[in-house]
PDB file of C-alpha atoms in Angstrom:
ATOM      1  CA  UNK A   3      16.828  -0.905  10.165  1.00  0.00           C
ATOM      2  CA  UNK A   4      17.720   2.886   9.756  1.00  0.00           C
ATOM      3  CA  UNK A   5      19.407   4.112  12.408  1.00  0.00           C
ATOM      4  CA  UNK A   6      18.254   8.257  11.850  1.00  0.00           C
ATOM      5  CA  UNK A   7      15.460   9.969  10.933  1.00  0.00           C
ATOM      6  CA  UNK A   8      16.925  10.604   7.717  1.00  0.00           C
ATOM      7  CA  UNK A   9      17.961   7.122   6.840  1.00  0.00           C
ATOM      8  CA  UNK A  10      14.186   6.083   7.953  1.00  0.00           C
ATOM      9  CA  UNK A  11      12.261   8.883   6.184  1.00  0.00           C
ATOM     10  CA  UNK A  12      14.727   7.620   2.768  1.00  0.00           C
ATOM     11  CA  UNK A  13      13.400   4.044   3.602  1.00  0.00           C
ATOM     12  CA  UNK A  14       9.528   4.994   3.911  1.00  0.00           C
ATOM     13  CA  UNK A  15      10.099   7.348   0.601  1.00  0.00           C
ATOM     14  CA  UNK A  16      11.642   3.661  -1.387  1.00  0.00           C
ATOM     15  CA  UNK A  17       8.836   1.725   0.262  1.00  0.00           C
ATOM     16  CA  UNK A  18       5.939   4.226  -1.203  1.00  0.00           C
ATOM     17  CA  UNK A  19       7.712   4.313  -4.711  1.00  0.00           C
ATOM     18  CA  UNK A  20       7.694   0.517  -4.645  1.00  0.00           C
ATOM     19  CA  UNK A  21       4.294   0.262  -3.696  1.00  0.00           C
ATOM     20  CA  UNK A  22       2.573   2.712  -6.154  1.00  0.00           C
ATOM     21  CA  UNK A  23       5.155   0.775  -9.176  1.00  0.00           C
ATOM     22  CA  UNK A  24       3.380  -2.364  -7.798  1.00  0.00           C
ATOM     23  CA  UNK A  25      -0.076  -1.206  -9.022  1.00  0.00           C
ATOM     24  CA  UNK A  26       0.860   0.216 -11.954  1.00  0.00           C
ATOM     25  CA  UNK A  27       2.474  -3.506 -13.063  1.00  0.00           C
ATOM     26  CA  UNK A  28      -0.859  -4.715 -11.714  1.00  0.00           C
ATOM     27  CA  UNK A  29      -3.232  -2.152 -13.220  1.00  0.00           C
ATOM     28  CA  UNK A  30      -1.025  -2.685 -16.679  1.00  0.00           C
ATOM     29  CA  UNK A  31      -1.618  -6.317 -16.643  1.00  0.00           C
ATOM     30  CA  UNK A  32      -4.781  -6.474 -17.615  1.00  0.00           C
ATOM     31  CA  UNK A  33      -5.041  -5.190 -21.613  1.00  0.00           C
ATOM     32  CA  UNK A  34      -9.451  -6.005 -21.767  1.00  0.00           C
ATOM     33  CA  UNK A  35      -9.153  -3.467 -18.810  1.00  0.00           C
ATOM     34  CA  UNK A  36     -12.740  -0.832 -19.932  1.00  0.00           C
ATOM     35  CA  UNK A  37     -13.599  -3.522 -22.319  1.00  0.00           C
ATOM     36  CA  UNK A  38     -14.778  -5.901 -20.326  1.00  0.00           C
ATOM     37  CA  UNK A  39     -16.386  -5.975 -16.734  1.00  0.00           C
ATOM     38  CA  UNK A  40     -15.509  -9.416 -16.127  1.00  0.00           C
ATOM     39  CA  UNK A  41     -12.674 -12.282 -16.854  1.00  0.00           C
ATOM     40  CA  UNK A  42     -14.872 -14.315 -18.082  1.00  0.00           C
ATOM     41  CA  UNK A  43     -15.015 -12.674 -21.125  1.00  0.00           C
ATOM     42  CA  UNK A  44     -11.148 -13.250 -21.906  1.00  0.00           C
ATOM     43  CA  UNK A  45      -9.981 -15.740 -24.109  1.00  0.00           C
ATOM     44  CA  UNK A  46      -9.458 -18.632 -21.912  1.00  0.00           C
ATOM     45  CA  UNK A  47      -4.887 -19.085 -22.685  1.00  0.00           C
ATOM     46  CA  UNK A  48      -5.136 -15.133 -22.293  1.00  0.00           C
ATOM     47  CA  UNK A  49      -7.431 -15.250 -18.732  1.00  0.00           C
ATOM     48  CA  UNK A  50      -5.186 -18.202 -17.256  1.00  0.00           C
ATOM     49  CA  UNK A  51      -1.810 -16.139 -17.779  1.00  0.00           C
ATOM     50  CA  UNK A  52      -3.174 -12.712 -16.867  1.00  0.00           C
ATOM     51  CA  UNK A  53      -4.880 -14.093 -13.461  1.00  0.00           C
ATOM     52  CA  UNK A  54      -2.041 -15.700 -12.217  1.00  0.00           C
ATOM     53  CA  UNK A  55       0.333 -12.957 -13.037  1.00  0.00           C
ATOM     54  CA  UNK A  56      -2.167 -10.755 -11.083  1.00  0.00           C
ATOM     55  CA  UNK A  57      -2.870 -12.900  -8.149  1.00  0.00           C
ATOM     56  CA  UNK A  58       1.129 -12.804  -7.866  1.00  0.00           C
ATOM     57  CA  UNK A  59       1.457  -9.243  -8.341  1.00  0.00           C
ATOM     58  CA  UNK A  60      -1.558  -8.338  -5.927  1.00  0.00           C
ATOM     59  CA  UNK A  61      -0.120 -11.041  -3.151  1.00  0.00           C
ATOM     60  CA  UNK A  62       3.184  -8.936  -3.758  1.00  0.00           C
ATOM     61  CA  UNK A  63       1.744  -5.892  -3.225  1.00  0.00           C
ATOM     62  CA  UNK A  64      -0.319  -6.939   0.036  1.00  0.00           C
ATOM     63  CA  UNK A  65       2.568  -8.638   1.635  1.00  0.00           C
ATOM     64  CA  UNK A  66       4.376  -5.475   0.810  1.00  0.00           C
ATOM     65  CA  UNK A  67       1.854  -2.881   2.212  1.00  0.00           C
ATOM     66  CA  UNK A  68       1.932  -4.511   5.190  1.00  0.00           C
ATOM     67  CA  UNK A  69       5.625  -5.101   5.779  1.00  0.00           C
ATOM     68  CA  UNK A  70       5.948  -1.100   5.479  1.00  0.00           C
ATOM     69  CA  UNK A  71       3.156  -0.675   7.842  1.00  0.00           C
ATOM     70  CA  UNK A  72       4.717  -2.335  10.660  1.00  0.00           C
ATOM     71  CA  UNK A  73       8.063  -0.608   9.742  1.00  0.00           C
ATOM     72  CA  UNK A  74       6.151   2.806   9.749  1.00  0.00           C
ATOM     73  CA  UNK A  75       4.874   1.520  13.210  1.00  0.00           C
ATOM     74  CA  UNK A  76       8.723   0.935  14.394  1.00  0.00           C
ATOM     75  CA  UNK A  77       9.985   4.171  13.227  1.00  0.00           C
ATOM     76  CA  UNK A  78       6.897   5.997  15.304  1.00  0.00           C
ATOM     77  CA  UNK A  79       7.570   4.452  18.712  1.00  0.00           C
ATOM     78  CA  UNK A  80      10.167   6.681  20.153  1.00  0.00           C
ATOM     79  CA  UNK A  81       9.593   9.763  18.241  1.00  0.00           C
ATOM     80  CA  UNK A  82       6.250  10.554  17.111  1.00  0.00           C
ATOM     81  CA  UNK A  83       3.384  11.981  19.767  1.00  0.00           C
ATOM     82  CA  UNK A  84       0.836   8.809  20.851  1.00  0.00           C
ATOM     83  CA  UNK A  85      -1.960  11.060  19.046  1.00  0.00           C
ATOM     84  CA  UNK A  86      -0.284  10.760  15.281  1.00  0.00           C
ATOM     85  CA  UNK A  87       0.794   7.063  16.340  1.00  0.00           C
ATOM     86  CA  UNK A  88      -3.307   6.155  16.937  1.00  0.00           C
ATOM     87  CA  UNK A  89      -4.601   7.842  14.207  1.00  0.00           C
ATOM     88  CA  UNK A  90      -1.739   6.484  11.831  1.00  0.00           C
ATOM     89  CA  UNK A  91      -1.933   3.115  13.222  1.00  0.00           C
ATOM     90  CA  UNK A  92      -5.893   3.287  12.392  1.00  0.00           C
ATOM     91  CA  UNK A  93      -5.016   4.284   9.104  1.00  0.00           C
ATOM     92  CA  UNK A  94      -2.850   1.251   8.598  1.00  0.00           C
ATOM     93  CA  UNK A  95      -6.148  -1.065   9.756  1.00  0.00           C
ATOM     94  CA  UNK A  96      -8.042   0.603   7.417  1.00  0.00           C
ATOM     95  CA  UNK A  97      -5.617  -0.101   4.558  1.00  0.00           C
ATOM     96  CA  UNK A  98      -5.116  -3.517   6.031  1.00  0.00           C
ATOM     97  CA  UNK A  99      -9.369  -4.098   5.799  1.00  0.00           C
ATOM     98  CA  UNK A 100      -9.081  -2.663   1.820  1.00  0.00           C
ATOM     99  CA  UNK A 101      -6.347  -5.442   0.591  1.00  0.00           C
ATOM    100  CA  UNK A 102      -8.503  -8.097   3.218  1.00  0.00           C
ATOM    101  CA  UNK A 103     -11.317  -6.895   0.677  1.00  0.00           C
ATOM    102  CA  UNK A 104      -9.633  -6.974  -2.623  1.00  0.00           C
ATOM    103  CA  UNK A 105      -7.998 -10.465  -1.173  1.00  0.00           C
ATOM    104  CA  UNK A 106     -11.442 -12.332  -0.694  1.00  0.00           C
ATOM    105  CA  UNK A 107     -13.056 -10.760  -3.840  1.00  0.00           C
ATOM    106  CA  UNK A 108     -10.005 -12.260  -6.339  1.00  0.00           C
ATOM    107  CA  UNK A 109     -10.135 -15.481  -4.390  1.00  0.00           C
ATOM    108  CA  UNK A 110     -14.056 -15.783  -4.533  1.00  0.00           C
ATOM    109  CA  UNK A 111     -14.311 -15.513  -7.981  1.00  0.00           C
ATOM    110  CA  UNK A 112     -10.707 -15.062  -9.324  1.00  0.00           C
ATOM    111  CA  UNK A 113     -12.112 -11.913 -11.181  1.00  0.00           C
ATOM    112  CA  UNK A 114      -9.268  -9.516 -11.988  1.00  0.00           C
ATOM    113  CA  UNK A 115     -11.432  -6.639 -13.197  1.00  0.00           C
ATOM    114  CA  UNK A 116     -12.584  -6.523 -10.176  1.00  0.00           C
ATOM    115  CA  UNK A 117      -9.560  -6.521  -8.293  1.00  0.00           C
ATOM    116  CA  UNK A 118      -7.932  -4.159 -10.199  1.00  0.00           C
ATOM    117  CA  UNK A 119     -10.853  -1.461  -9.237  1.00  0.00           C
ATOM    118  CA  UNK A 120     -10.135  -2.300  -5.598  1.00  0.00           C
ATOM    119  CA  UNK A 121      -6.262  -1.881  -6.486  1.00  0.00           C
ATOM    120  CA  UNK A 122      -7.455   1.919  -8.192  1.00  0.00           C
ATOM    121  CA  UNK A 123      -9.357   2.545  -4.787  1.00  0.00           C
ATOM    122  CA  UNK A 124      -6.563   1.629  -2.753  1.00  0.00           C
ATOM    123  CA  UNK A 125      -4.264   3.498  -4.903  1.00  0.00           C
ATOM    124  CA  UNK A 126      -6.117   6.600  -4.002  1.00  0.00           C
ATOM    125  CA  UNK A 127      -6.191   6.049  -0.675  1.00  0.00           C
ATOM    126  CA  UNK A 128      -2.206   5.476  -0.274  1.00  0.00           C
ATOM    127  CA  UNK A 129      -1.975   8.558  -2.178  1.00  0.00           C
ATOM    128  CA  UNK A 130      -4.252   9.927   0.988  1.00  0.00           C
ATOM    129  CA  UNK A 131      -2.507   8.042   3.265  1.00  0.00           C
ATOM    130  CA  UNK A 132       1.284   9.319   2.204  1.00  0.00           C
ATOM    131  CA  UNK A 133      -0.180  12.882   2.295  1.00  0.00           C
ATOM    132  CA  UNK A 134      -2.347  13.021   5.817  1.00  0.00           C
ATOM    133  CA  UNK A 135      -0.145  10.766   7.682  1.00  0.00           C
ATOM    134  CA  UNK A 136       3.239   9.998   5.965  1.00  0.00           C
ATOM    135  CA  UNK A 137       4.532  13.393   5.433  1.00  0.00           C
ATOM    136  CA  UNK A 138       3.459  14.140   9.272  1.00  0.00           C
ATOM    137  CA  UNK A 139       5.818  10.994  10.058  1.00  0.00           C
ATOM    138  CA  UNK A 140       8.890  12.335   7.801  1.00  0.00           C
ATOM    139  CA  UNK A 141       8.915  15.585  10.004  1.00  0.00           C
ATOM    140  CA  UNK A 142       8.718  13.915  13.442  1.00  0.00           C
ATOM    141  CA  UNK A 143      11.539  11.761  11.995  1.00  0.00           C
ATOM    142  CA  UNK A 144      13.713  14.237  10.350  1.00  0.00           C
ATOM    143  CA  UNK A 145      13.524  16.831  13.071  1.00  0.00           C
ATOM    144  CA  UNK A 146      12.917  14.629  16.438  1.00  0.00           C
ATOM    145  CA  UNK A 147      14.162  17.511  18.737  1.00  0.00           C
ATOM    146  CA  UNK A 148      11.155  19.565  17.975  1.00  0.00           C
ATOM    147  CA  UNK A 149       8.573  16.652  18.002  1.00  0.00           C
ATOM    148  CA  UNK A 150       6.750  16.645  21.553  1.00  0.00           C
ATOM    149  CA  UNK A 151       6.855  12.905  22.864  1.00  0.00           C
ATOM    150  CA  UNK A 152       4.295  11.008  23.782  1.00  0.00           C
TER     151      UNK A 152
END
């Protein structure tokens, strides 16, 4: 675990770069992507391949969301003012409920089209996320001596 602010903020910066290359992979996997609205249309050697490379990829991506939620919640503890911490935290639920969402869809009906528009919608609202809430966390981290506690 980082041990400064700077160290942290460097961490949360790797995290978000990893996250956003996640959904590109996924969002690249699919080639029938605007063709088609549904995996059923695939071929069915193409449909087997590209769903379980993107159940893999999305699982990735979920498991790795949340991982760097909770570490976001750790770096926050001592440093950042309960006010940011509750509204961030909320803003980690809501991201949580989104992948829940795009989790029950694929698994439902295993269709990737689909879960590759919830991946777009999520994608836009890490994009949100890193702006309204992330870049609020870098400065309490960075400069922790001018942060009011608590």
């Amino acid at each position: 675990m980082p041990t400064n602010g700077e160290e942290a903020v460097n961490k949360i910066r790797r995290d978000h770069e990893h996250m956003l290359h996640l959904i590109d992979r996924i969002r690249s996997e699919c080639t029938e992507r605007g063709k088609i609205d549904n995996c059923n249309d695939c071929s069915a050697s193409r449909k087997g391949v590209c769903h379980g490379n993107i159940e893999q990829m999305i699982r990735s991506f979920v498991e790795t969301t949340l991982k760097h939620n909770l570490i976001e919640l750790m770096f926050m503890e001592d440093q950042v003012p309960s006010a940011h911490r509750l509204a961030h935290n909320q803003a980690h639920m809501d991201i949580a409920q989104q992948l829940k969402a795009i989790r029950v869809i694929f698994s439902e009906d295993g269709n990737c089209v689909l879960a590759i528009e919830g991946i777009d919608h999520i994608h836009q609202t890490l994009l949100e996320h890193f702006k309204d809430y992330d870049q609020q966390l870098e400065a309490y981290l960075i400069e922790p001596a001018l942060a009011p506690l608590r």
